[in-house]
Amino acid sequence: MTTASSLTSWHDEYLTSSQIIEVGAVMESVSVGDGVRIAYERCGAGRPVALVGGTGMPPVAWELCGLRGALVDAGFEVVTYAARGVAPSDAPPAPYTVEALAADLAGLLDALQLTAVTVIGYSLGSFTTELLARTRPDLVRAAVLLAGAGPLTAALDAFLQAGSELASATGRVPPAFTKLQTLLTSLPPEVLRDDEEQVRTWLELLDAQESVWASAEGATGQWAASGRWVRDGRRMSALADIHQPVLVAAFEHDLYFPPRSGKAAVEVLPRGEFVAVSGAAHAGLLTHPKETTEALLGFLART
């Protein structure tokens, strides 16, 4: 389990790295199909792996949680990028759709002349990965759906409904609401209940979240994309059309996509397998990086 002191260190590194990423000093960019510029980084050598972040997730998070470095050390070429709405990529007018997010990723991989890529998507990035595997199988060798596969849960539906109503009333999703929602879903229940120091450290980390957006359109747009996707009644049956190897990875205490949801997805996937990371909530990628990385590297070794 991540300690409060290590979270403080992660927070300091995140702030420093985010300041670099915001000005685009270390990232190249390409213009994808509809003229949106997508900023990306490319490192390592070997079989290509693309990392697709969750809502408002800057590319630097993959580095700070250790997954990018572990993949490079294991002999992979790794592509990370800022999805539309996240700085320093463009933030076109909201709302966004997962179809648009998947088209952005396809445009990026085409521009980099990459095919047969292992695509690892987290949360919203899992939706993007799922659709890309189905619609552009030439680009996807294998896929990981991390904390984002399975049917809509009542808890996720309630969060999305509240955010949607707030956005309709105010023109945006209020940062305080996003901060509270992220806190309540990111940490395991016993940490929220008993570990005051770690909760306060996490709140400090979340204070930096607003800086990742290219504009307010980014937050509103990505929120809309998530809501539309998870409420699509055809989404689960469409998993049967994904014929690549797929790892569905869930976190034990995830309120959005608990292990039962991931298992339901695997039952539909022709070549799906399931793994659960014990003790983690939705932010297990950050709070349980070692366990998560080991599960993902094991899958890549098998494929």
Short mmCIF file of C-alpha atoms in Angstrom, two decimals:
data_model
loop_
_atom_site.label_atom_id
_atom_site.label_comp_id
_atom_site.label_asym_id
_atom_site.label_seq_id
_atom_site.Cartn_x
_atom_site.Cartn_y
_atom_site.Cartn_z
CA MET A 1 0.00 0.00 0.00
CA THR A 2 1.29 3.48 -0.81
CA THR A 3 2.23 5.40 2.35
CA ALA A 4 1.43 9.02 3.05
CA SER A 5 5.12 9.96 2.80
CA SER A 6 5.50 8.33 -0.62
CA LEU A 7 2.33 10.07 -1.80
CA THR A 8 3.83 13.40 -0.71
CA SER A 9 6.93 12.65 -2.76
CA TRP A 10 4.74 11.61 -5.71
CA HIS A 11 2.79 14.86 -5.32
CA ASP A 12 5.96 16.99 -5.45
CA GLU A 13 7.25 15.14 -8.52
CA TYR A 14 3.84 15.44 -10.17
CA LEU A 15 3.72 19.20 -9.71
CA THR A 16 7.23 19.67 -11.09
CA SER A 17 6.61 17.38 -14.07
CA SER A 18 3.21 18.90 -14.80
CA GLN A 19 4.78 22.35 -15.11
CA ILE A 20 7.12 20.96 -17.79
CA ILE A 21 4.36 19.13 -19.62
CA GLU A 22 2.07 22.17 -19.66
CA VAL A 23 4.44 24.23 -21.76
CA GLY A 24 4.99 21.31 -24.13
CA ALA A 25 8.78 21.56 -23.85
CA VAL A 26 9.39 17.82 -23.94
CA MET A 27 6.52 16.63 -26.13
CA GLU A 28 6.12 16.41 -29.87
CA SER A 29 2.69 16.64 -31.48
CA VAL A 30 0.80 15.55 -34.58
CA SER A 31 -2.42 16.74 -36.17
CA VAL A 32 -5.00 13.94 -36.35
CA GLY A 33 -8.01 13.55 -38.62
CA ASP A 34 -10.15 16.51 -37.58
CA GLY A 35 -7.24 18.90 -37.07
CA VAL A 36 -6.85 18.34 -33.33
CA ARG A 37 -3.22 18.37 -32.29
CA ILE A 38 -2.23 15.50 -30.01
CA ALA A 39 0.96 15.76 -27.96
CA TYR A 40 2.91 12.57 -27.36
CA GLU A 41 6.15 11.05 -26.09
CA ARG A 42 7.95 7.99 -27.43
CA CYS A 43 10.68 6.09 -25.59
CA GLY A 44 12.34 2.68 -25.54
CA ALA A 45 12.79 0.13 -28.30
CA GLY A 46 11.02 -3.12 -29.14
CA ARG A 47 7.41 -4.17 -29.56
CA PRO A 48 5.20 -1.05 -29.35
CA VAL A 49 2.93 -0.37 -26.38
CA ALA A 50 0.55 2.60 -26.19
CA LEU A 51 -0.65 3.85 -22.80
CA VAL A 52 -4.07 5.52 -22.82
CA GLY A 53 -4.88 7.62 -19.77
CA GLY A 54 -8.07 8.12 -17.79
CA THR A 55 -10.09 11.29 -17.38
CA GLY A 56 -7.76 14.27 -17.06
CA MET A 57 -4.71 12.02 -16.78
CA PRO A 58 -1.49 13.67 -17.99
CA PRO A 59 1.13 11.47 -19.70
CA VAL A 60 3.58 12.09 -16.86
CA ALA A 61 1.41 9.94 -14.57
CA TRP A 62 2.53 6.82 -16.45
CA GLU A 63 6.11 7.71 -15.65
CA LEU A 64 5.51 8.54 -12.00
CA CYS A 65 3.60 5.32 -11.28
CA GLY A 66 6.54 3.39 -12.75
CA LEU A 67 4.72 1.53 -15.52
CA ARG A 68 6.38 3.32 -18.42
CA GLY A 69 9.87 2.68 -17.05
CA ALA A 70 9.07 -0.96 -16.33
CA LEU A 71 7.88 -1.47 -19.91
CA VAL A 72 10.99 0.17 -21.36
CA ASP A 73 13.18 -1.98 -19.11
CA ALA A 74 11.29 -5.06 -20.31
CA GLY A 75 12.16 -4.28 -23.92
CA PHE A 76 9.14 -2.40 -25.24
CA GLU A 77 8.79 0.86 -27.12
CA VAL A 78 6.27 2.98 -25.21
CA VAL A 79 4.03 5.73 -26.57
CA THR A 80 2.25 8.01 -24.10
CA TYR A 81 0.09 10.97 -25.07
CA ALA A 82 -2.31 13.63 -23.82
CA ALA A 83 -5.85 12.91 -24.98
CA ARG A 84 -7.90 15.76 -26.42
CA GLY A 85 -8.70 18.20 -23.65
CA VAL A 86 -5.54 17.48 -21.63
CA ALA A 87 -2.62 19.93 -21.92
CA PRO A 88 -0.62 20.35 -24.06
CA SER A 89 -2.96 18.73 -26.61
CA ASP A 90 -5.83 20.73 -28.10
CA ALA A 91 -9.20 21.07 -26.39
CA PRO A 92 -11.85 21.45 -29.11
CA PRO A 93 -15.38 22.43 -28.07
CA ALA A 94 -17.23 19.94 -25.86
CA PRO A 95 -18.84 17.44 -25.82
CA TYR A 96 -16.43 14.68 -26.82
CA THR A 97 -17.19 11.06 -27.66
CA VAL A 98 -15.23 7.87 -27.21
CA GLU A 99 -15.43 7.52 -30.98
CA ALA A 100 -13.52 10.81 -31.32
CA LEU A 101 -10.99 9.75 -28.67
CA ALA A 102 -10.40 6.44 -30.45
CA ALA A 103 -10.03 8.24 -33.79
CA ASP A 104 -7.42 10.52 -32.18
CA LEU A 105 -5.43 7.51 -31.00
CA ALA A 106 -5.74 5.81 -34.38
CA GLY A 107 -4.52 9.01 -36.05
CA LEU A 108 -1.55 9.18 -33.70
CA LEU A 109 -0.53 5.54 -34.30
CA ASP A 110 -0.97 5.98 -38.05
CA ALA A 111 1.21 9.09 -37.98
CA LEU A 112 3.89 7.19 -36.07
CA GLN A 113 3.55 4.29 -38.55
CA LEU A 114 2.86 1.81 -35.76
CA THR A 115 0.77 -1.33 -36.16
CA ALA A 116 0.21 -4.43 -34.01
CA VAL A 117 0.43 -2.30 -30.87
CA THR A 118 -0.37 -3.57 -27.38
CA VAL A 119 -2.74 -0.90 -26.05
CA ILE A 120 -3.19 -0.43 -22.30
CA GLY A 121 -6.11 1.78 -21.33
CA TYR A 122 -7.02 2.97 -17.85
CA SER A 123 -10.59 4.07 -16.95
CA LEU A 124 -11.73 6.40 -19.78
CA GLY A 125 -8.66 5.19 -21.67
CA SER A 126 -10.04 1.67 -21.34
CA PHE A 127 -13.13 2.76 -23.29
CA THR A 128 -10.90 4.21 -26.00
CA THR A 129 -8.84 1.01 -26.11
CA GLU A 130 -11.91 -1.19 -26.30
CA LEU A 131 -13.34 0.70 -29.26
CA LEU A 132 -10.01 0.92 -31.08
CA ALA A 133 -9.49 -2.85 -30.79
CA ARG A 134 -12.91 -3.40 -32.34
CA THR A 135 -12.77 -0.81 -35.13
CA ARG A 136 -9.06 -0.82 -36.06
CA PRO A 137 -7.84 -4.37 -35.43
CA ASP A 138 -4.84 -3.71 -37.68
CA LEU A 139 -3.51 -1.34 -35.02
CA VAL A 140 -4.10 -3.50 -31.94
CA ARG A 141 -2.14 -6.67 -31.26
CA ALA A 142 -3.46 -7.08 -27.71
CA ALA A 143 -5.33 -4.92 -25.22
CA VAL A 144 -5.54 -4.28 -21.51
CA LEU A 145 -8.77 -2.83 -20.11
CA LEU A 146 -7.72 -1.52 -16.70
CA ALA A 147 -10.46 -0.33 -14.34
CA GLY A 148 -12.89 0.27 -17.20
CA ALA A 149 -14.55 -2.91 -18.47
CA GLY A 150 -18.00 -4.24 -17.73
CA PRO A 151 -21.59 -3.09 -17.34
CA LEU A 152 -22.65 0.23 -15.83
CA THR A 153 -22.84 0.06 -12.02
CA ALA A 154 -25.36 1.99 -9.95
CA ALA A 155 -22.57 3.92 -8.21
CA LEU A 156 -21.00 5.06 -11.48
CA ASP A 157 -24.40 5.98 -12.88
CA ALA A 158 -25.10 8.16 -9.85
CA PHE A 159 -21.75 9.96 -10.08
CA LEU A 160 -22.19 10.61 -13.80
CA GLN A 161 -25.74 11.87 -13.32
CA ALA A 162 -24.66 14.30 -10.61
CA GLY A 163 -21.81 15.60 -12.72
CA SER A 164 -24.03 15.97 -15.77
CA GLU A 165 -26.63 17.98 -13.85
CA LEU A 166 -23.97 20.24 -12.37
CA ALA A 167 -22.45 20.82 -15.80
CA SER A 168 -25.87 21.66 -17.24
CA ALA A 169 -26.57 24.14 -14.46
CA THR A 170 -23.18 25.85 -14.36
CA GLY A 171 -21.67 25.21 -17.78
CA ARG A 172 -18.87 23.06 -16.36
CA VAL A 173 -18.16 20.27 -13.92
CA PRO A 174 -17.16 22.15 -10.74
CA PRO A 175 -13.59 21.37 -9.62
CA ALA A 176 -14.72 20.84 -6.02
CA PHE A 177 -17.15 18.14 -7.14
CA THR A 178 -14.49 16.41 -9.24
CA LYS A 179 -12.06 16.56 -6.32
CA LEU A 180 -14.56 15.02 -3.90
CA GLN A 181 -15.64 12.34 -6.36
CA THR A 182 -12.05 11.39 -7.14
CA LEU A 183 -11.14 11.21 -3.47
CA LEU A 184 -14.08 8.97 -2.56
CA THR A 185 -13.42 6.56 -5.41
CA SER A 186 -9.62 6.55 -5.53
CA LEU A 187 -8.78 5.22 -2.08
CA PRO A 188 -9.85 1.98 -0.37
CA PRO A 189 -12.60 2.36 2.25
CA GLU A 190 -10.37 1.62 5.23
CA VAL A 191 -7.94 4.36 4.16
CA LEU A 192 -10.75 6.89 3.79
CA ARG A 193 -12.04 5.92 7.22
CA ASP A 194 -8.84 5.55 9.25
CA ASP A 195 -5.84 7.18 7.57
CA GLU A 196 -6.31 10.93 7.98
CA GLU A 197 -2.74 11.74 6.90
CA GLN A 198 -3.01 9.85 3.65
CA VAL A 199 -6.42 11.34 2.84
CA ARG A 200 -5.08 14.87 3.34
CA THR A 201 -2.04 14.09 1.20
CA TRP A 202 -4.31 12.80 -1.54
CA LEU A 203 -6.39 15.97 -1.34
CA GLU A 204 -3.23 18.01 -1.86
CA LEU A 205 -2.43 15.87 -4.89
CA LEU A 206 -5.90 16.51 -6.30
CA ASP A 207 -5.42 20.27 -5.95
CA ALA A 208 -3.13 20.04 -8.98
CA GLN A 209 -5.76 18.34 -11.12
CA GLU A 210 -7.16 21.53 -12.65
CA SER A 211 -3.77 22.37 -14.14
CA VAL A 212 -3.83 19.33 -16.45
CA TRP A 213 -6.70 20.61 -18.61
CA ALA A 214 -6.01 22.56 -21.79
CA SER A 215 -9.23 24.49 -21.03
CA ALA A 216 -12.57 24.02 -19.27
CA GLU A 217 -13.80 22.40 -22.51
CA GLY A 218 -11.48 19.49 -21.84
CA ALA A 219 -13.03 18.50 -18.52
CA THR A 220 -16.60 18.92 -19.77
CA GLY A 221 -15.82 17.10 -23.01
CA GLN A 222 -14.21 14.05 -21.42
CA TRP A 223 -16.96 13.82 -18.82
CA ALA A 224 -19.57 13.74 -21.59
CA ALA A 225 -17.66 11.05 -23.47
CA SER A 226 -17.64 8.79 -20.40
CA GLY A 227 -21.34 9.24 -19.69
CA ARG A 228 -22.44 8.48 -23.23
CA TRP A 229 -20.19 5.44 -23.51
CA VAL A 230 -21.16 3.61 -20.33
CA ARG A 231 -24.87 4.13 -21.00
CA ASP A 232 -24.69 2.63 -24.50
CA GLY A 233 -26.82 -0.51 -24.32
CA ARG A 234 -24.90 -2.17 -27.18
CA ARG A 235 -21.50 -1.82 -25.56
CA MET A 236 -21.33 -5.14 -23.73
CA SER A 237 -22.46 -7.32 -26.63
CA ALA A 238 -19.94 -5.56 -28.91
CA LEU A 239 -17.12 -7.07 -26.84
CA ALA A 240 -17.72 -10.28 -28.78
CA ASP A 241 -16.28 -8.55 -31.84
CA ILE A 242 -12.84 -8.10 -30.24
CA HIS A 243 -10.73 -11.10 -31.26
CA GLN A 244 -7.34 -10.02 -29.94
CA PRO A 245 -6.08 -11.21 -26.54
CA VAL A 246 -7.56 -8.93 -23.89
CA LEU A 247 -6.66 -8.65 -20.22
CA VAL A 248 -9.42 -7.22 -18.05
CA ALA A 249 -7.80 -5.91 -14.88
CA ALA A 250 -9.94 -4.76 -11.95
CA PHE A 251 -9.27 -3.33 -8.50
CA GLU A 252 -10.88 -4.99 -5.49
CA HIS A 253 -12.58 -1.85 -4.07
CA ASP A 254 -13.32 -0.03 -7.35
CA LEU A 255 -16.81 1.52 -7.09
CA TYR A 256 -16.96 2.19 -10.84
CA PHE A 257 -15.81 -1.14 -12.28
CA PRO A 258 -15.56 -3.72 -9.49
CA PRO A 259 -14.24 -7.22 -10.13
CA ARG A 260 -17.74 -8.56 -10.84
CA SER A 261 -18.01 -6.12 -13.75
CA GLY A 262 -14.67 -7.20 -15.16
CA LYS A 263 -15.66 -10.85 -14.94
CA ALA A 264 -18.86 -10.09 -16.84
CA ALA A 265 -16.80 -8.52 -19.63
CA VAL A 266 -14.48 -11.53 -19.83
CA GLU A 267 -17.49 -13.82 -20.31
CA VAL A 268 -18.25 -11.97 -23.57
CA LEU A 269 -14.72 -11.48 -24.88
CA PRO A 270 -13.60 -14.34 -27.16
CA ARG A 271 -10.00 -14.24 -25.85
CA GLY A 272 -10.39 -12.47 -22.54
CA GLU A 273 -8.70 -13.17 -19.23
CA PHE A 274 -9.21 -11.58 -15.84
CA VAL A 275 -7.03 -10.40 -12.98
CA ALA A 276 -7.93 -8.50 -9.81
CA VAL A 277 -5.53 -6.36 -7.75
CA SER A 278 -6.30 -6.84 -4.06
CA GLY A 279 -6.71 -3.96 -1.66
CA ALA A 280 -6.96 -1.22 -4.29
CA ALA A 281 -9.77 1.15 -5.30
CA HIS A 282 -10.17 2.92 -8.65
CA ALA A 283 -6.77 4.63 -8.40
CA GLY A 284 -4.94 1.35 -7.90
CA LEU A 285 -2.58 2.28 -10.72
CA LEU A 286 -1.17 4.93 -8.36
CA THR A 287 -1.74 3.40 -4.94
CA HIS A 288 -0.72 -0.17 -5.88
CA PRO A 289 1.74 0.37 -8.74
CA LYS A 290 3.89 -2.70 -8.07
CA GLU A 291 1.00 -5.16 -8.08
CA THR A 292 -0.60 -3.51 -11.12
CA THR A 293 2.63 -3.44 -13.11
CA GLU A 294 3.36 -7.09 -12.35
CA ALA A 295 -0.07 -8.13 -13.61
CA LEU A 296 0.31 -6.15 -16.83
CA LEU A 297 3.86 -7.33 -17.55
CA GLY A 298 2.75 -10.93 -17.02
CA PHE A 299 0.05 -10.51 -19.67
CA LEU A 300 2.47 -8.89 -22.13
CA ALA A 301 4.91 -11.74 -21.63
CA ARG A 302 2.19 -14.26 -22.47
CA THR A 303 1.13 -12.42 -25.64
#
